[in-house]
Tab-separated table of C-alpha atoms in Angstrom:
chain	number	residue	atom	x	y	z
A	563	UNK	CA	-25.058	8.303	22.527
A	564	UNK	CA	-23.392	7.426	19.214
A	565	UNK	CA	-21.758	10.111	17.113
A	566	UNK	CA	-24.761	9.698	14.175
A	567	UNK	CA	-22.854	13.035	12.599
A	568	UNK	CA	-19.957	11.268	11.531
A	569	UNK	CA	-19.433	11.106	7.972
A	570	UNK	CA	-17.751	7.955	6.550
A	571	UNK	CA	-16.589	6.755	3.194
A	572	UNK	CA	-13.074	8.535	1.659
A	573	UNK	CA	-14.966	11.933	0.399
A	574	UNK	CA	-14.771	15.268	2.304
A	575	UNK	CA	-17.813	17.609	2.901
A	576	UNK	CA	-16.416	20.075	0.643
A	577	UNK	CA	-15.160	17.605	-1.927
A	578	UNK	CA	-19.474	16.455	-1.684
A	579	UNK	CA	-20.259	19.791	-1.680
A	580	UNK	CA	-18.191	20.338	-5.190
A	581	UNK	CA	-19.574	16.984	-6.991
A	582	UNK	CA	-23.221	18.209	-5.698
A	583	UNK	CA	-23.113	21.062	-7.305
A	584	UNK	CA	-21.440	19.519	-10.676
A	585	UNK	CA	-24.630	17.084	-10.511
A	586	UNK	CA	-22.173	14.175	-9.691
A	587	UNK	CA	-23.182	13.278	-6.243
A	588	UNK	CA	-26.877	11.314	-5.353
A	589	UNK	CA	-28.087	12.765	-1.934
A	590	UNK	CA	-27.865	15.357	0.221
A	591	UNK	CA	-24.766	17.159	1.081
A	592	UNK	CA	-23.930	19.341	4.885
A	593	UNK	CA	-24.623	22.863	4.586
A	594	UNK	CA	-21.183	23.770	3.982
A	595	UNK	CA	-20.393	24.878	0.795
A	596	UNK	CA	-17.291	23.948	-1.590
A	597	UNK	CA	-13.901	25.759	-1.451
A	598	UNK	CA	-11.897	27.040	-4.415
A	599	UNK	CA	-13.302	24.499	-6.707
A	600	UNK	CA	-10.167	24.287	-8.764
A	601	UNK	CA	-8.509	23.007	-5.678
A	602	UNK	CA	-11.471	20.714	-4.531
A	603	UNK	CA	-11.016	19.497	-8.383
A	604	UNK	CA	-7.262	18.909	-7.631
A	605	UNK	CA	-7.472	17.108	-4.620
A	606	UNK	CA	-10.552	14.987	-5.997
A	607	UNK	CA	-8.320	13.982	-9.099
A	608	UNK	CA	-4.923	13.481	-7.460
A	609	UNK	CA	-5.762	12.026	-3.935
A	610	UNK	CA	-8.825	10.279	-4.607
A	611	UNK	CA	-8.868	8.994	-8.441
A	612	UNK	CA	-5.077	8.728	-8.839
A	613	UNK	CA	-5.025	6.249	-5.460
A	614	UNK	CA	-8.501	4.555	-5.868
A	615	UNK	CA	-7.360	1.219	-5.704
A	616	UNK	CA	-5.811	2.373	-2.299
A	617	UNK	CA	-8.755	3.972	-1.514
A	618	UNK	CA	-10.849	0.450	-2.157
A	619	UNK	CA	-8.305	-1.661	-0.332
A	620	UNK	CA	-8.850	0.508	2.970
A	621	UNK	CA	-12.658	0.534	2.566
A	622	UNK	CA	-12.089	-3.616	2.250
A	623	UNK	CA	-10.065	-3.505	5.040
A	624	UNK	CA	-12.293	-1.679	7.222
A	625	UNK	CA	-15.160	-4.069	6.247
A	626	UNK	CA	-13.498	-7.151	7.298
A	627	UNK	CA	-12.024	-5.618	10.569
A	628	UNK	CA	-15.779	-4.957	11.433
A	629	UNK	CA	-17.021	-8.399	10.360
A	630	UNK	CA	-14.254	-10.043	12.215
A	631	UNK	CA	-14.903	-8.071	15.196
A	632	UNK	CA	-18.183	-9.174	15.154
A	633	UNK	CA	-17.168	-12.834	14.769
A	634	UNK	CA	-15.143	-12.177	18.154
A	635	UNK	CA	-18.023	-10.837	20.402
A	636	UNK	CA	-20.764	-12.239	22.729
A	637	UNK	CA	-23.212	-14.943	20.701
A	638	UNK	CA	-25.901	-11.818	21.619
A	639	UNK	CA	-23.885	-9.323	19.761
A	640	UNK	CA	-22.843	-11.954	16.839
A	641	UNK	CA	-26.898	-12.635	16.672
A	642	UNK	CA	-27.620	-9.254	16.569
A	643	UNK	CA	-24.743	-8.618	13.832
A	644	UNK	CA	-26.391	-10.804	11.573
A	645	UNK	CA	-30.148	-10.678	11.697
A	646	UNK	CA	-30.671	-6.739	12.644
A	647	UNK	CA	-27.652	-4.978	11.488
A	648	UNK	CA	-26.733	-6.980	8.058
A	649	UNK	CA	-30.192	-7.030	7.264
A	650	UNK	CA	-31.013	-2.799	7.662
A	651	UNK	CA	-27.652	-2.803	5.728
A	652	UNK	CA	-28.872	-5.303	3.278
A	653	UNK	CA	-30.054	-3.148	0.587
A	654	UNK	CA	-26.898	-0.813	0.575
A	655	UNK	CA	-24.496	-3.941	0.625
A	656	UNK	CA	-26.620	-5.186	-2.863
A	657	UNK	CA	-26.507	-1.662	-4.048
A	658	UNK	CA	-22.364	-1.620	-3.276
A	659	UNK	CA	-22.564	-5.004	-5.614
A	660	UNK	CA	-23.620	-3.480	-8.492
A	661	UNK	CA	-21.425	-0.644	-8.565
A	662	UNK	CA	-18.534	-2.312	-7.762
A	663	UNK	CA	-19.735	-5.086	-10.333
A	664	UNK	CA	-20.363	-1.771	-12.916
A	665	UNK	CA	-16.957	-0.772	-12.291
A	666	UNK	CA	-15.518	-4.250	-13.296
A	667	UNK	CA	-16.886	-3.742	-16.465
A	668	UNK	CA	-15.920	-0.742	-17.038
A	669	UNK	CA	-12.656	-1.627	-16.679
A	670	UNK	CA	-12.808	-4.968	-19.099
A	671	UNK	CA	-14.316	-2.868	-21.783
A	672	UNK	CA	-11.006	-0.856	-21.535
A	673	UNK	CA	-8.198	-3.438	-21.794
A	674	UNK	CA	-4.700	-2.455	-20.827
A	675	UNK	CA	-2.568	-0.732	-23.930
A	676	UNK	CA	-0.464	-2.978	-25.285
A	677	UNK	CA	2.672	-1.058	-24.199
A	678	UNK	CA	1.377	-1.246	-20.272
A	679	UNK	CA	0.957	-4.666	-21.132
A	680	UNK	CA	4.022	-5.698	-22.410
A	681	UNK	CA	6.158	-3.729	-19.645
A	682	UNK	CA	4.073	-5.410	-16.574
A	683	UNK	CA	4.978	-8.787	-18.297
A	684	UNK	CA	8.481	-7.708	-17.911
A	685	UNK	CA	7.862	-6.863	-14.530
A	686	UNK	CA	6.092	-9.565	-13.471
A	687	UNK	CA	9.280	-11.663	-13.815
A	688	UNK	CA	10.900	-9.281	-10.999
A	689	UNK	CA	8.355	-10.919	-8.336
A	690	UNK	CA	9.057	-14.381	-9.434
A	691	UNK	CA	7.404	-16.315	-7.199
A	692	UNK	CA	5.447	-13.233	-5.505
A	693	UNK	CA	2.000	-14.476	-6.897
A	694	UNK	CA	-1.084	-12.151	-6.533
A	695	UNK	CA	-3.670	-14.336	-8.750
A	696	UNK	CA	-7.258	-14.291	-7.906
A	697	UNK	CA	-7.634	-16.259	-4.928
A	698	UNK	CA	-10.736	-17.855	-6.212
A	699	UNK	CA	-8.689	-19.244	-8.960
A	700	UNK	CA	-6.517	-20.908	-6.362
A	701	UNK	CA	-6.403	-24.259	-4.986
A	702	UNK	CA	-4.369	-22.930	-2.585
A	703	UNK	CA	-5.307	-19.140	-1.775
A	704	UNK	CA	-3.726	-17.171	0.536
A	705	UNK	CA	-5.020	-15.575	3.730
A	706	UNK	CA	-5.015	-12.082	4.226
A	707	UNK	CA	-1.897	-11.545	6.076
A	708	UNK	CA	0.054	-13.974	3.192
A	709	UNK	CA	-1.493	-11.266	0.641
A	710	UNK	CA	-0.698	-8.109	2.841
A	711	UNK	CA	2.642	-9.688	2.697
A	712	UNK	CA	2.845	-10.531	-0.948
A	713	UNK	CA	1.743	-6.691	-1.743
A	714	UNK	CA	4.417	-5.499	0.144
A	715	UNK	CA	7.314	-7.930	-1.428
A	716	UNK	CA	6.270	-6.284	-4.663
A	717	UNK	CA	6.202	-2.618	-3.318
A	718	UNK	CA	9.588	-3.422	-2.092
A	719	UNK	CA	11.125	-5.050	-5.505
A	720	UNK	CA	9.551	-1.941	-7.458
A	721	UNK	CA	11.386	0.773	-5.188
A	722	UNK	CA	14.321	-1.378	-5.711
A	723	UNK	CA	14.375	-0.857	-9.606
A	724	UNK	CA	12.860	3.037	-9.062
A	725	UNK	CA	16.432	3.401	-6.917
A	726	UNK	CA	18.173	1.759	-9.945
A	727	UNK	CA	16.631	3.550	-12.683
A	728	UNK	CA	17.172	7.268	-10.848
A	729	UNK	CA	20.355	7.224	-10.297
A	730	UNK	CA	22.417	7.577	-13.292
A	731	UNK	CA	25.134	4.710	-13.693
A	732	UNK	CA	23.257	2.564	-11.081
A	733	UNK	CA	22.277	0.189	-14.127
A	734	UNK	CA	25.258	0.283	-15.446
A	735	UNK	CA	27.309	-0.622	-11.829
A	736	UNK	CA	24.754	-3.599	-11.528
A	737	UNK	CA	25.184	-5.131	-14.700
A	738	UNK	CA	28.959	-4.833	-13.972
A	739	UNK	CA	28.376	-6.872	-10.908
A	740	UNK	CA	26.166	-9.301	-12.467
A	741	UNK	CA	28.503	-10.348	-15.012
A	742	UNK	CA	31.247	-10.409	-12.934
A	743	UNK	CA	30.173	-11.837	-9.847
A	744	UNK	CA	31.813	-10.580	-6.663
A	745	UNK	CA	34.473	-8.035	-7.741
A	746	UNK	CA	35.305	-4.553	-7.506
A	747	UNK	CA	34.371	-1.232	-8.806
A	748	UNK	CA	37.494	0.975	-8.476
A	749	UNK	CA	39.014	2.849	-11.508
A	750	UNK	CA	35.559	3.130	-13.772
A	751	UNK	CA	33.887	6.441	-13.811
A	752	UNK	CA	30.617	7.164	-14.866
A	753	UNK	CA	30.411	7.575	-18.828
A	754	UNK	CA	34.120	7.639	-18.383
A	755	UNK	CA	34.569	11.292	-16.773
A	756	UNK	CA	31.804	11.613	-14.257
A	757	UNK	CA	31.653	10.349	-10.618
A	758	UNK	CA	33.868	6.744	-9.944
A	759	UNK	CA	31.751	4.200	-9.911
A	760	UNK	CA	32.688	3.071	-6.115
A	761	UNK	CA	31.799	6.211	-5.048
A	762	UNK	CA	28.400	6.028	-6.483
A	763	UNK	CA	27.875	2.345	-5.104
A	764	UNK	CA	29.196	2.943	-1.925
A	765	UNK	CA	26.388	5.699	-1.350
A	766	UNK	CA	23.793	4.767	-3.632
A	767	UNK	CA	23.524	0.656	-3.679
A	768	UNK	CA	21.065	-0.661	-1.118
A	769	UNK	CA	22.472	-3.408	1.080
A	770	UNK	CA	19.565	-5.530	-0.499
A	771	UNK	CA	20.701	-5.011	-4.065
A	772	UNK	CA	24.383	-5.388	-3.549
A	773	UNK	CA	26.249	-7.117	-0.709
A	774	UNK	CA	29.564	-4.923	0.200
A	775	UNK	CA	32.659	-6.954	1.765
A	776	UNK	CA	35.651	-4.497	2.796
A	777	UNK	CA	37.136	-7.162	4.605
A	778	UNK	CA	39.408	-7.958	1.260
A	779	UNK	CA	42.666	-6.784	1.056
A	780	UNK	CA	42.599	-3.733	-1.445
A	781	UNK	CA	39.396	-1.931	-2.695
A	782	UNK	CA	36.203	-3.250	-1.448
A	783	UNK	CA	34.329	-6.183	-3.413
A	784	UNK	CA	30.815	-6.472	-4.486
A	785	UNK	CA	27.972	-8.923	-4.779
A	786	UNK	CA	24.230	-8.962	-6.440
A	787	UNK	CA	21.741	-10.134	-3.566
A	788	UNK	CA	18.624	-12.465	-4.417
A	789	UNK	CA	17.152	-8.914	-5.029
A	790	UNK	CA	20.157	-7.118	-7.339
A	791	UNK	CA	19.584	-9.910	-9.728
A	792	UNK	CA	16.003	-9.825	-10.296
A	793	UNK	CA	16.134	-6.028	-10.611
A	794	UNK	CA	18.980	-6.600	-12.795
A	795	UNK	CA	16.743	-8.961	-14.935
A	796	UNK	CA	14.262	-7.163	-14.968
A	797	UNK	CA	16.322	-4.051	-15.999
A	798	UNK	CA	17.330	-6.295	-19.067
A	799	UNK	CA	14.321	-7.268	-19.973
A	800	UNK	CA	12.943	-3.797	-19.983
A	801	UNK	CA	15.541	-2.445	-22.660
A	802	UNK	CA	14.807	-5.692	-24.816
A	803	UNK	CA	10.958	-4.875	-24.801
A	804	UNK	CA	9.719	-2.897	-28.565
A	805	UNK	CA	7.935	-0.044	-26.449
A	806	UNK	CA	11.792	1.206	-24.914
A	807	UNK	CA	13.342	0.353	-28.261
A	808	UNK	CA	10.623	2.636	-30.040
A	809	UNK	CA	10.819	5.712	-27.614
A	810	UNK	CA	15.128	4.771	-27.799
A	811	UNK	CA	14.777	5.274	-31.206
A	812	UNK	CA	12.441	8.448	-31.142
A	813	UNK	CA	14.933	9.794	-28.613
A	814	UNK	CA	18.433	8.708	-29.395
A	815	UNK	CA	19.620	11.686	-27.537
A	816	UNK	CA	18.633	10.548	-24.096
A	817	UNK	CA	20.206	7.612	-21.336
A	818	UNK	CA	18.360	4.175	-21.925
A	819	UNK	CA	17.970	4.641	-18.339
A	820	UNK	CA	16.187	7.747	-18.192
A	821	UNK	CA	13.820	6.702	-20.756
A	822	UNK	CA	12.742	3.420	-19.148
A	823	UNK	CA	12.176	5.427	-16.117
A	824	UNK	CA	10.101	7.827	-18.054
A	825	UNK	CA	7.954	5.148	-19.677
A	826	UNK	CA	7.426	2.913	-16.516
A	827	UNK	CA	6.306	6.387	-14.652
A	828	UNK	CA	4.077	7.385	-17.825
A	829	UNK	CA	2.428	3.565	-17.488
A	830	UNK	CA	2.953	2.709	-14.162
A	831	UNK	CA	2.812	6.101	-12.117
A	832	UNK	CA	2.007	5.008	-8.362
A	833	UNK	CA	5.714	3.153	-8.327
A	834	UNK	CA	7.803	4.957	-11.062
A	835	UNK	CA	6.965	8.349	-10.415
A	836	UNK	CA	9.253	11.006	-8.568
């Protein structure tokens, strides 16, 4: 007997229960009534809203798991699939259209500030060749497991310049390796009386941004990875941008550093935030 109780889609009964009663959800809700609604309002804004695109990526997922499992099973099941179950589910499926289609044009009627849009352009030249463009606009699209891994090379690069851009004289110790090539670090300190600047690399530097060799004779040696120098790039082209030059100027008491980090976290939260 299957479970017909179970309750899908990313909402919880109380978290129904709240947007009932605020005349937000269509349809009928369990008996059970909402909790505190300031905290149902909390977890509503900051685990749902704040993570939606996560939130529509799973429900995606989930949808093509269940269509290819279908594909996989007994031509009964497979006929079944597509002439009893699509077709009860037919209705929803156009009614999931023209949200989702509502909710495109939502967000095209609301184009991206101009300061968002100049920092992604900066960061876009971190992925290089990581290329997420509309598959439909490609003659050659990738599958799903090509995009799963695309996602995640960006994910990656962006916790790379988040490590950067927290730690103070991380920027700093990369560009000196950039510039230099493979050298070393010792006798610098961090604006001149803080930590030494081997110290902080030695803990702080990811083996994918910097390459460490303490096989020299003397003081180790350091060398930007595939990875250090896009970051690095990237880094450079952030302070160049006018939206980090404004807030520099608005601000002139306060790191470069911590106000890139600042502004990517006010713009791009989901990666830049602590």
């Amino acid at each position: 007997m299957s479970d017909r109780s179970r309750k899908f889609g990313f909402l919880r009964p109380k978290e129904r229960a709240y947007l009932y009663e605020q005349d937000h959800y269509l349809g009928t809700v369990d008996g059970e009534g909402p909790e505190q609604p300031a905290n149902t309002k909390s977890r509503i804004k900051n685990e749902v809203v704040a993570n939606l695109d996560d939130v529509i990526s799973d429900f995606r997922r989930d949808l093509l798991a269940v269509s290819n499992f279908q594909r996989a099973a007994t031509l009964h099941d497979q006929f079944v699939y597509e002439n009893t179950t699509l077709s009860f589910s037919k209705s929803e499926l156009e009614s999931l259209k023209r949200q989702i289609e509502g909710m495109i044009e939502q967000a095209e009627d609301h184009p991206v500030s101009a300061e968002r849009e100049e920092l992604g352009g900066v960061l876009e030249l971190m992925y290089g060749t990581v290329d997420l463009e509309d598959p439909a606009e490609s003659d050659n699209p990738p599958d799903a497991e090509e995009l799963e891994e695309l996602y995640s090379r960006r994910q990656e690069l962006s916790q790379h310049l988040y490590t950067v851009l927290s730690k103070e004289g991380l920027p700093e110790i990369l560009a000196h390796i950039g510039n230099h090539g493979k050298c070393e670090l010792s006798g610098r300190r961090i604006n001149g009386e803080g930590e030494w600047w081997a110290q902080v690399a030695s803990r702080e530097l990811v083996p994918e941004l910097a390459t460490k060799d303490e096989e020299t004779v003397g003081a180790a040696q350091y060398e930007l990875t595939d990875d250090g120098e896009a970051v690095l790039e990237c880094w450079e082209g952030l302070q160049e941008t006018k939206t980090i030059q404004i807030q520099s100027d608005l601000r002139p008491d306060e790191s470069t550093r911590k106000i890139v980090l600042q502004t990517l976290a006010e713009h791009f939260p989901k990666n830049y935030s602590g």
